[in-house]
Short mmCIF file of C-alpha atoms and ligand atoms in Angstrom, two decimals:
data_model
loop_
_atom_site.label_atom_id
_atom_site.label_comp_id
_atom_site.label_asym_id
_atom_site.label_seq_id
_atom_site.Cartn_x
_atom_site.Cartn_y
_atom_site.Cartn_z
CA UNK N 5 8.83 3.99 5.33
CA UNK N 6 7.65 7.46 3.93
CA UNK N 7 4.41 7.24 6.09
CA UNK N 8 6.06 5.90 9.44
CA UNK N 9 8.28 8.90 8.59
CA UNK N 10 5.60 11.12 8.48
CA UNK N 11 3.42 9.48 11.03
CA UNK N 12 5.87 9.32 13.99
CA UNK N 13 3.07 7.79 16.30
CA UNK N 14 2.43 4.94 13.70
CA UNK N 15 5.95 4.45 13.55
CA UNK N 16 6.40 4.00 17.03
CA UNK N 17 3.63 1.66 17.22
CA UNK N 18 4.48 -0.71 14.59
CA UNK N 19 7.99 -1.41 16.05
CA UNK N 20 6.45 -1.97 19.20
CA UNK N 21 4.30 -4.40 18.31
CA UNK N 22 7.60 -5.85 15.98
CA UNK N 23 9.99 -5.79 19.26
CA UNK N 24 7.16 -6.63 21.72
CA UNK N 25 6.93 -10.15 19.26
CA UNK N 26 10.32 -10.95 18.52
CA UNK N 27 12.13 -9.65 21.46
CA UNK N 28 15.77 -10.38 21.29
CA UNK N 29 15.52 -13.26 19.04
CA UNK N 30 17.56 -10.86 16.41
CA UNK N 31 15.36 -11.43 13.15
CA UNK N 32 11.58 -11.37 11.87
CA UNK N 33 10.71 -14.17 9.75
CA UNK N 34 7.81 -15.32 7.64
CA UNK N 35 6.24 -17.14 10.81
CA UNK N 36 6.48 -14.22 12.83
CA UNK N 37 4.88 -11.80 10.48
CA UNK N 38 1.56 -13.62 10.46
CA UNK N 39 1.63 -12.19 14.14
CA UNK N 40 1.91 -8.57 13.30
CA UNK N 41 -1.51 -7.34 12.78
CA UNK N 42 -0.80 -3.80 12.88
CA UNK N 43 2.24 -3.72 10.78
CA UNK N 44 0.09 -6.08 8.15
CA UNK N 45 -2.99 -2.67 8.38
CA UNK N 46 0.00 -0.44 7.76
CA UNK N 47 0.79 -1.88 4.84
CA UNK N 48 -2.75 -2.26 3.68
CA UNK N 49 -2.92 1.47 4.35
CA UNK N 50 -0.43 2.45 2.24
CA UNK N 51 -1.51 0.19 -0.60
CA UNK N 52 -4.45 1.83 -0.75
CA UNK N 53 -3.08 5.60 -0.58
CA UNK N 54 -0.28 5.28 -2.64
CA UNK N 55 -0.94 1.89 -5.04
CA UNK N 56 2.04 0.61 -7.11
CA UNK N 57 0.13 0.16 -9.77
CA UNK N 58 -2.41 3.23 -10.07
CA UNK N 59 -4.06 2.14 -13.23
CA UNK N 60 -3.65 -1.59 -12.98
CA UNK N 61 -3.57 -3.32 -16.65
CA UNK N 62 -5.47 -2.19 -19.34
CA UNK N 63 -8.40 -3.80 -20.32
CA UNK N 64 -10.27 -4.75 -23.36
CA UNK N 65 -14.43 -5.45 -22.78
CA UNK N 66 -15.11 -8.67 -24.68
CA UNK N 67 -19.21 -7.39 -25.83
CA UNK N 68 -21.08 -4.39 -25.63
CA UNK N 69 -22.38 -3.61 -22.09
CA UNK N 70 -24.48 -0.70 -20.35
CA UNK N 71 -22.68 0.84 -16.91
CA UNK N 72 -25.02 3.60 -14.90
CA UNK N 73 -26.74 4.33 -17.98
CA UNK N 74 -23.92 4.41 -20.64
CA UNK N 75 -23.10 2.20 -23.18
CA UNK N 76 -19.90 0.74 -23.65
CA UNK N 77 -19.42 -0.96 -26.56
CA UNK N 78 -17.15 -4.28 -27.14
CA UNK N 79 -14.05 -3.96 -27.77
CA UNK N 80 -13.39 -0.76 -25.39
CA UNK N 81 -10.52 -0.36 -23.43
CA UNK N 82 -10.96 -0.03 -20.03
CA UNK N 83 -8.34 1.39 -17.44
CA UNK N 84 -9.12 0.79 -13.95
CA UNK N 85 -8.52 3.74 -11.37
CA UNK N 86 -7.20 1.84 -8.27
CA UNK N 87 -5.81 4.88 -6.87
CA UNK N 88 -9.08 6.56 -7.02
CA UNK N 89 -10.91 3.26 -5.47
CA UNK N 90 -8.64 3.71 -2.55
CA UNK N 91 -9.94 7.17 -2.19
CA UNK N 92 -13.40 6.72 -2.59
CA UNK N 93 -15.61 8.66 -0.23
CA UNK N 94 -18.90 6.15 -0.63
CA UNK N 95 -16.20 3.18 0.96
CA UNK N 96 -13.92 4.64 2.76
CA UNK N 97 -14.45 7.23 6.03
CA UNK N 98 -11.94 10.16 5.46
CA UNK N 99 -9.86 7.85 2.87
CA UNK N 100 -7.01 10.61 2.23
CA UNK N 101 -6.29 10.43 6.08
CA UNK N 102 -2.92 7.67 6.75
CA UNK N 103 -5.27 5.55 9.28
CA UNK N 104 -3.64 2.02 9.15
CA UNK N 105 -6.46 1.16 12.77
CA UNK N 106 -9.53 1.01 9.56
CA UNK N 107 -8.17 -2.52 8.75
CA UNK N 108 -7.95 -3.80 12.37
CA UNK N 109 -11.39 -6.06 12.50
CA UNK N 110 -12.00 -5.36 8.89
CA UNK N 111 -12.82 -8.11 6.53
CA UNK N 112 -11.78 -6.46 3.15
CA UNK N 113 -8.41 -7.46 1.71
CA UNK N 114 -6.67 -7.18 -1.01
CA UNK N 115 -6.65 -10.57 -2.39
CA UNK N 116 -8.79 -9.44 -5.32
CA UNK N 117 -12.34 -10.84 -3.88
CA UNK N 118 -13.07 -6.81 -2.19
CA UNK N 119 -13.34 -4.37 -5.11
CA UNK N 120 -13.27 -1.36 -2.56
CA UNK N 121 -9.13 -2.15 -2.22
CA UNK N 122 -7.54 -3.50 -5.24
CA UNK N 123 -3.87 -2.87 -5.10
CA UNK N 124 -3.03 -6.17 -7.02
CA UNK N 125 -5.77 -5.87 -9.30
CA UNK N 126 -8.89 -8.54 -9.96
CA UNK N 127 -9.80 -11.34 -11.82
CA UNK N 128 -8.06 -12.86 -14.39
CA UNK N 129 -5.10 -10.57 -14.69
CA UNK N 130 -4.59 -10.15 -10.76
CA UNK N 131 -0.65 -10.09 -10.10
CA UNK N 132 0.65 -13.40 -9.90
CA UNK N 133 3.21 -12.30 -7.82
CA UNK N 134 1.11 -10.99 -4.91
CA UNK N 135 2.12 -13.53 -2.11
CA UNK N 136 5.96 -12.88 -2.93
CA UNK N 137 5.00 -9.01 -3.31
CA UNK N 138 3.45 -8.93 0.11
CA UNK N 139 6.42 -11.23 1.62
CA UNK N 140 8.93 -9.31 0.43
CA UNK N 141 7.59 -6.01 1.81
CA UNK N 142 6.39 -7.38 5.36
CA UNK N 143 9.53 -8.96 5.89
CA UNK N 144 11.67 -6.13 4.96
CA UNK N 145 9.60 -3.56 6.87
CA UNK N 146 9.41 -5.62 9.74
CA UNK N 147 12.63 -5.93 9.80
CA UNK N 148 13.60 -2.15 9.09
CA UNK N 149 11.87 -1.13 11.94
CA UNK N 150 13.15 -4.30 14.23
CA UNK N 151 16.27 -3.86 13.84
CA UNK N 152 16.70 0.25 13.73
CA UNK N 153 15.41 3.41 14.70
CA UNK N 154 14.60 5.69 12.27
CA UNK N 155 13.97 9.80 12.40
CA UNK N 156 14.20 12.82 9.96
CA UNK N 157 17.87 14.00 8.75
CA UNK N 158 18.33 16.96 10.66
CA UNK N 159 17.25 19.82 9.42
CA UNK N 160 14.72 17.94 7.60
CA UNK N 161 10.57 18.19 8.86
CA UNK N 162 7.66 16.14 7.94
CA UNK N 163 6.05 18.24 5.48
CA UNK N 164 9.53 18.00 3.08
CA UNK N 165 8.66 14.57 2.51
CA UNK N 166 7.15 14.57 -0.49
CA UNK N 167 4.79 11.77 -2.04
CA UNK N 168 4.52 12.48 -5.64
CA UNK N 169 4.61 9.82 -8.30
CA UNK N 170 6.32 9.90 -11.61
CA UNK N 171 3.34 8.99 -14.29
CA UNK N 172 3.81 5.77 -15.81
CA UNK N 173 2.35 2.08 -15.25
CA UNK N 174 4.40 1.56 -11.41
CA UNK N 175 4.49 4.98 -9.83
CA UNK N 176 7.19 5.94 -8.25
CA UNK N 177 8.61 8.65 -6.42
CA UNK N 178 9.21 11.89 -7.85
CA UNK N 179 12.04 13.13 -5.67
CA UNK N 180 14.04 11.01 -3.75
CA UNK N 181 13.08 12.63 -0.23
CA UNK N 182 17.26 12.82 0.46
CA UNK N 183 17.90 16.63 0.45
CA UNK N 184 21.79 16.33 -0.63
CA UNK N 185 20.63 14.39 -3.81
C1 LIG I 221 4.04 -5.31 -3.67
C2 LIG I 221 4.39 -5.82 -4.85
C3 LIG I 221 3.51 -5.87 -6.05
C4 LIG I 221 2.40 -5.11 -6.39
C5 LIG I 221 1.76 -3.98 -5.60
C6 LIG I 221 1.92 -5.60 -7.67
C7 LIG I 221 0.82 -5.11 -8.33
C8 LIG I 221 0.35 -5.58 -9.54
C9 LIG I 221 -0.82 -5.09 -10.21
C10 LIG I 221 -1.73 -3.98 -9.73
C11 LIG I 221 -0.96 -5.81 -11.36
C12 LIG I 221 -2.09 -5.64 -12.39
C13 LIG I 221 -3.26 -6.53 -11.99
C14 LIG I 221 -4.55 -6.22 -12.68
O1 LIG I 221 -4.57 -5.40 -13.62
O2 LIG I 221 -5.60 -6.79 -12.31
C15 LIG I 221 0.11 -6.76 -11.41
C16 LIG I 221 0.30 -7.66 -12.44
C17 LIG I 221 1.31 -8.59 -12.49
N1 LIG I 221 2.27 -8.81 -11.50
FE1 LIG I 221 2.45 -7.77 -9.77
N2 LIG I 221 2.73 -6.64 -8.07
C18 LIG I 221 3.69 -6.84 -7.12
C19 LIG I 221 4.68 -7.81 -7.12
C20 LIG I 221 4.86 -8.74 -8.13
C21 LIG I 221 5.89 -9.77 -8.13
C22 LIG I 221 6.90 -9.97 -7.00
C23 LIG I 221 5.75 -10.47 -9.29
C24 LIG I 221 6.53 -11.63 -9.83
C25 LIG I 221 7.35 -12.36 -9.12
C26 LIG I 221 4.63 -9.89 -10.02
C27 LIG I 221 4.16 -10.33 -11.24
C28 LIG I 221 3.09 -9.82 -11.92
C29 LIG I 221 2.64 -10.28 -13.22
C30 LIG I 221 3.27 -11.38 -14.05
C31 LIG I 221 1.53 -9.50 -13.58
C32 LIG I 221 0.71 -9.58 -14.86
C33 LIG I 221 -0.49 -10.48 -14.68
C34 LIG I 221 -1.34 -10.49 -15.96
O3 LIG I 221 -1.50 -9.45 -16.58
O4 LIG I 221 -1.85 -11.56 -16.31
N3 LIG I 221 4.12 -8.86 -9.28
N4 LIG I 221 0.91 -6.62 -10.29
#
């Protein structure tokens, strides 16, 4: 919602594709979702931008190993930078840029088998919640943006939305972007 906020144009253009789908039927469900390509790349998007998880689960290396010339021996623990994957400038074109359109046609997902987006992690520790994760938020966005129309309190722009993370294992926002608060 922060980055439909921001992005007014991408906000526009994932409830039309919502309301051009559902039309007055009233609700999105799970069916209907699988039809929403460009609310699906949003969401993609903004896992890889802003990942719940920055630093997924730590990890413990099980023998001694050699990675670009250093050696890791066993027992290490290893943390992960998913936030930093999402960002990475040898994968991604201009990854700090919100561009939902890089996932339409594109074959990497998030279901763990791509290691350029890994918002739910990899192998054996992957969430084993991800279906219900990704449910949860398609359905609710899709029916945010269904069902209302959203814009800036007054007095409020763009650029006082702010998209800082408290540290911790989840990030989550700083500041609640409500002024009165
Ligand atoms: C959008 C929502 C969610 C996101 C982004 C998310 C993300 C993650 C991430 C990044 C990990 C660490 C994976 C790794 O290190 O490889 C994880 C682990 C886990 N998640 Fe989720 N998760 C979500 C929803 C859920 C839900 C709804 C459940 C349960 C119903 C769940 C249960 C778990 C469990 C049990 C683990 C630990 C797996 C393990 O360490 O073996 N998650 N999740």
């Amino acid at each position: 919602m922060s980055f439909s906020m921001k992005y007014p144009k991408c906000l526009k253009k994932t409830q039309a594709e919502v309301r051009d789908l559902i039309g007055k039927k009233g609700f999105v469900n799970e069916d209907d979702v699988q039809g929403l390509t460009y609310l699906k790349a949003v969401i993609k998007e903004t896992f890889k931008l802003q990942p719940t998880a920055p630093l997924l689960v730590p990890r413990e290396t099980f023998g001694k190993c050699n990675i670009d010339g250093y050696n890791v021996p066993a027992k290490t623990l290893v943390f992960v930078n998913s936030w930093a994957i999402g960002k990475n400038l040898e994968t991604w074109e201009n990854p700090e840029v919100f561009s939902p359109e890089r996932f339409i046609g594109c074959s990497i997902d998030y279901k763990g088998l791509h290691y350029e987006l890994v918002p739910f992690g990899a192998g054996r520790r992957i969430c084993l919640g991800m279906r219900m994760g990704v449910a949860t938020v398609e359905l609710s966005l899709a029916n945010l943006l269904y069902n209302f129309d959203w814009e800036m309190l007054i007095g409020m722009n763009k650029e006082d939305l702010d998209f800082e993370a408290i540290p911790g294992i989840t990030a989550y926002k700083k500041k609640c972007s409500y002024p009165y608060s």
